[in-house]
Amino acid sequence: MITVEKARNIVAENLKVLNIQQIKLQESAGRVLAEDIPALFPMPRFDNSAMDGFAVRAVDTADAEKDNAVTLKMIGGVSAGDPGDLVLKPGECAQCMTGAPIPQGADAVVMVEDTSGYDSGGTVQIYLEAYPGKHIRRKGEEISEGDVLIQKKTRITPAEMGTLATFGYRQVQVYRNPRVALMATGDELVKPGQRLQPGQIYNSNLFVFGDLAKRVGAEITMEEIVADDTQALHAFLSQALTECDVVISSGGVSMGRHDYVREIFMELGVKEHLWQVAQKPGKPLFFGTTADTLIFGLPGNPVSSFIGFMEWVWPALEKMMGVTVSGKIPAILEEPFPREPVKTRFLFGQTWLKDGKLVCRPSVKTGSHMLSSSLDANCIISCGPGDGLLAIGEQVQVRMLPWKPIP
Ligand code: AMP
Ligand code: MG
């Protein structure tokens, strides 16, 4: 049995970012950029109108007001999408819609509401004095050409998508998503929807794994309940090892008579880096590799599997996808925490802000078979080994569950 810290180092040494692929912009939601994104042109790209109205020379509108209108000759109009080759001479104005290029010679726009309107014939009454630059979006005022808009390793959300499209990116370079195989093993496991026979239970771990894998951004390529049977395990795992970047299994890695998973991994040439970590729950954690695949064997108890995924698999998948790996933050205990003498203790819990400080309390259900302890949780609380209860007011570490915000 090795310490959690040592185990983390061992896993970290075996992680690398997956390679890069080029994909279409419309398929890039949620993916992680493998390149810095520069502005290919300034934004705005050309001076254009911020309002619907009339382009004018500001000096021509001096002292204009409702009772003292200035009359300008209307020479035409530009709309968004027009090339913008109109030229304005003194005493002239032009209709100019939002987004339209500003005619040469004009240096301001007067809103249509401050004029006699579009249908005033060959002349237009201007009711408001303009100043140079009024209602003009200046070329480059938002972004200069060449500015880095989005940094490499950023996950693409609506903001990044929109920005990429704004600058005409049709394709982007992203890190490949990990292909994962999810396996639950146990003769007792039955799929929801089937009738339970005496002694059977429903498989819940694959549902937890499946949702977590999707949330972190992995691609699930294999998913199955496999019996505690060496042949069946061999068949599933040998295929998983050839087709996937990561194999995540639940169950069958403990000391039970029918816990064959570790043995099968060995048979299949997996290099074992660790088995059994000083943690509760989840002591029988297995981690191994082949040339191209990482293998996480998590024990089957639902809390061990869920917490094991969040503590060990989730950060590894983040690392492989090139995103910043989510870490832990300190919080102060509002309830005592049941420490373990020689193991790191993980419990689902709640964390919230109190007087500007992060506080937390562990779930009162502490059994590794009690998945309902996850229901109200927004974090996993962890505490290193030590004697007795850790008292209220002491500091522990929390890992946020990213889909459950701090209230
Ligand atoms: P194991 O790690 O195989 O010794 O399993 C430990 C406990 O977790 C046993 O009570 C199993 O019935 C339970 N268990 C194993 N796999 C699952 C699963 N996929 N869903 C729910 N419970 C499970
Ligand atoms: Mg089992």
mmCIF file of N, CA and C and ligand atoms in Angstrom, residues 183-186 188-189 199 201-207 225 228 250-256 258-259 284 298-302 304-305 368-369 371, ligand 1:
data_model
loop_
_atom_site.group_PDB
_atom_site.id
_atom_site.type_symbol
_atom_site.label_atom_id
_atom_site.label_comp_id
_atom_site.label_asym_id
_atom_site.label_seq_id
_atom_site.Cartn_x
_atom_site.Cartn_y
_atom_site.Cartn_z
ATOM 1 N N MET A 183 -15.983 -0.399 -18.013
ATOM 2 C CA MET A 183 -16.403 -1.762 -17.718
ATOM 3 C C MET A 183 -16.852 -1.867 -16.267
ATOM 4 N N ALA A 184 -17.980 -2.544 -16.076
ATOM 5 C CA ALA A 184 -18.402 -2.903 -14.721
ATOM 6 C C ALA A 184 -18.337 -4.417 -14.655
ATOM 7 N N THR A 185 -17.769 -4.954 -13.589
ATOM 8 C CA THR A 185 -17.745 -6.403 -13.494
ATOM 9 C C THR A 185 -18.362 -6.868 -12.179
ATOM 10 N N GLY A 186 -19.079 -7.946 -12.265
ATOM 11 C CA GLY A 186 -19.724 -8.535 -11.088
ATOM 12 C C GLY A 186 -20.879 -9.420 -11.533
ATOM 13 N N GLU A 188 -23.314 -10.216 -9.893
ATOM 14 C CA GLU A 188 -24.566 -9.769 -9.271
ATOM 15 C C GLU A 188 -25.228 -8.628 -10.035
ATOM 16 N N LEU A 189 -24.544 -8.098 -11.056
ATOM 17 C CA LEU A 189 -25.014 -6.848 -11.671
ATOM 18 C C LEU A 189 -26.069 -7.076 -12.741
ATOM 19 N N GLY A 199 -30.355 -11.575 -4.398
ATOM 20 C CA GLY A 199 -28.897 -11.378 -4.384
ATOM 21 C C GLY A 199 -28.392 -10.431 -5.451
ATOM 22 N N ILE A 201 -28.117 -6.939 -7.773
ATOM 23 C CA ILE A 201 -28.263 -5.482 -7.600
ATOM 24 C C ILE A 201 -28.174 -4.833 -8.983
ATOM 25 N N TYR A 202 -28.673 -3.633 -9.072
ATOM 26 C CA TYR A 202 -28.546 -2.906 -10.334
ATOM 27 C C TYR A 202 -27.147 -2.313 -10.469
ATOM 28 N N ASN A 203 -26.633 -2.365 -11.663
ATOM 29 C CA ASN A 203 -25.369 -1.696 -11.965
ATOM 30 C C ASN A 203 -25.612 -0.196 -11.967
ATOM 31 N N SER A 204 -24.939 0.517 -11.081
ATOM 32 C CA SER A 204 -25.035 1.982 -11.126
ATOM 33 C C SER A 204 -23.719 2.606 -11.583
ATOM 34 N N ASN A 205 -22.615 1.903 -11.365
ATOM 35 C CA ASN A 205 -21.310 2.525 -11.634
ATOM 36 C C ASN A 205 -21.123 2.929 -13.091
ATOM 37 N N LEU A 206 -21.648 2.112 -14.010
ATOM 38 C CA LEU A 206 -21.450 2.470 -15.423
ATOM 39 C C LEU A 206 -22.188 3.750 -15.776
ATOM 40 N N PHE A 207 -23.296 3.988 -15.077
ATOM 41 C CA PHE A 207 -24.044 5.229 -15.341
ATOM 42 C C PHE A 207 -23.265 6.428 -14.809
ATOM 43 N N ILE A 225 -21.256 -4.427 -19.042
ATOM 44 C CA ILE A 225 -21.200 -5.192 -17.785
ATOM 45 C C ILE A 225 -20.600 -6.555 -18.136
ATOM 46 N N ASP A 228 -18.009 -11.998 -13.611
ATOM 47 C CA ASP A 228 -16.756 -12.373 -12.936
ATOM 48 C C ASP A 228 -16.271 -13.674 -13.560
ATOM 49 N N SER A 250 -14.723 -0.991 -12.995
ATOM 50 C CA SER A 250 -15.183 -0.968 -11.609
ATOM 51 C C SER A 250 -15.408 -2.392 -11.158
ATOM 52 N N GLY A 251 -14.924 -2.683 -9.963
ATOM 53 C CA GLY A 251 -15.138 -3.997 -9.372
ATOM 54 C C GLY A 251 -14.039 -4.974 -9.730
ATOM 55 N N GLY A 252 -13.989 -6.051 -8.937
ATOM 56 C CA GLY A 252 -13.098 -7.160 -9.259
ATOM 57 C C GLY A 252 -11.615 -6.917 -9.072
ATOM 58 N N VAL A 253 -11.238 -5.849 -8.330
ATOM 59 C CA VAL A 253 -9.794 -5.640 -8.092
ATOM 60 C C VAL A 253 -9.421 -5.780 -6.623
ATOM 61 N N SER A 254 -10.364 -6.303 -5.830
ATOM 62 C CA SER A 254 -10.079 -6.424 -4.385
ATOM 63 C C SER A 254 -9.518 -7.811 -4.074
ATOM 64 N N MET A 255 -9.796 -8.294 -2.888
ATOM 65 C CA MET A 255 -9.212 -9.567 -2.446
ATOM 66 C C MET A 255 -10.207 -10.725 -2.547
ATOM 67 N N GLY A 256 -11.332 -10.500 -3.208
ATOM 68 C CA GLY A 256 -12.353 -11.555 -3.295
ATOM 69 C C GLY A 256 -11.871 -12.726 -4.146
ATOM 70 N N HIS A 258 -13.319 -14.021 -6.517
ATOM 71 C CA HIS A 258 -13.635 -13.861 -7.937
ATOM 72 C C HIS A 258 -13.177 -12.515 -8.472
ATOM 73 N N ASP A 259 -12.213 -11.929 -7.794
ATOM 74 C CA ASP A 259 -11.672 -10.654 -8.263
ATOM 75 C C ASP A 259 -10.517 -10.920 -9.223
ATOM 76 N N PRO A 284 -8.218 -0.618 -2.992
ATOM 77 C CA PRO A 284 -7.634 -1.517 -4.001
ATOM 78 C C PRO A 284 -7.409 -0.886 -5.376
ATOM 79 N N LEU A 298 -10.913 0.507 -10.617
ATOM 80 C CA LEU A 298 -11.485 1.059 -9.390
ATOM 81 C C LEU A 298 -12.310 -0.016 -8.711
ATOM 82 N N PRO A 299 -12.300 -0.058 -7.383
ATOM 83 C CA PRO A 299 -13.151 -1.022 -6.700
ATOM 84 C C PRO A 299 -14.630 -0.704 -6.916
ATOM 85 N N GLY A 300 -15.470 -1.731 -6.757
ATOM 86 C CA GLY A 300 -16.849 -1.634 -7.216
ATOM 87 C C GLY A 300 -17.823 -0.897 -6.317
ATOM 88 N N ASN A 301 -17.486 -0.727 -5.043
ATOM 89 C CA ASN A 301 -18.443 -0.010 -4.192
ATOM 90 C C ASN A 301 -18.756 1.339 -4.825
ATOM 91 N N PRO A 302 -20.033 1.682 -4.907
ATOM 92 C CA PRO A 302 -20.414 2.863 -5.695
ATOM 93 C C PRO A 302 -19.708 4.154 -5.290
ATOM 94 N N SER A 304 -16.727 4.350 -3.800
ATOM 95 C CA SER A 304 -15.313 4.178 -4.164
ATOM 96 C C SER A 304 -15.128 4.439 -5.650
ATOM 97 N N SER A 305 -16.071 3.969 -6.449
ATOM 98 C CA SER A 305 -15.977 4.145 -7.892
ATOM 99 C C SER A 305 -16.140 5.609 -8.284
ATOM 100 N N SER A 368 -18.917 3.253 2.061
ATOM 101 C CA SER A 368 -18.545 3.303 0.634
ATOM 102 C C SER A 368 -19.619 2.668 -0.252
ATOM 103 N N HIS A 369 -20.617 2.046 0.382
ATOM 104 C CA HIS A 369 -21.742 1.477 -0.380
ATOM 105 C C HIS A 369 -22.909 2.462 -0.444
ATOM 106 N N LEU A 371 -24.293 5.327 -1.907
ATOM 107 C CA LEU A 371 -24.197 6.292 -3.006
ATOM 108 C C LEU A 371 -25.067 7.519 -2.763
HETATM 109 P P1 AMP B 1 -16.046 -5.479 -5.797
HETATM 110 O O1 AMP B 1 -15.122 -4.326 -5.938
HETATM 111 O O2 AMP B 1 -16.239 -6.239 -7.051
HETATM 112 O O3 AMP B 1 -15.607 -6.341 -4.648
HETATM 113 O O4 AMP B 1 -17.456 -4.882 -5.412
HETATM 114 C C1 AMP B 1 -17.658 -4.213 -4.185
HETATM 115 C C2 AMP B 1 -19.123 -3.892 -3.954
HETATM 116 O O5 AMP B 1 -19.573 -3.030 -4.972
HETATM 117 C C3 AMP B 1 -20.024 -5.097 -4.018
HETATM 118 O O6 AMP B 1 -21.015 -4.945 -3.022
HETATM 119 C C4 AMP B 1 -20.630 -5.028 -5.394
HETATM 120 O O7 AMP B 1 -21.874 -5.639 -5.480
HETATM 121 C C5 AMP B 1 -20.728 -3.536 -5.608
HETATM 122 N N1 AMP B 1 -20.652 -3.205 -7.039
HETATM 123 C C6 AMP B 1 -19.736 -3.686 -7.898
HETATM 124 N N2 AMP B 1 -19.933 -3.205 -9.125
HETATM 125 C C7 AMP B 1 -21.019 -2.388 -9.055
HETATM 126 C C8 AMP B 1 -21.724 -1.622 -10.001
HETATM 127 N N3 AMP B 1 -21.355 -1.574 -11.278
HETATM 128 N N4 AMP B 1 -22.792 -0.912 -9.583
HETATM 129 C C9 AMP B 1 -23.169 -0.960 -8.272
HETATM 130 N N5 AMP B 1 -22.537 -1.656 -7.347
HETATM 131 C C10 AMP B 1 -21.482 -2.398 -7.709
#
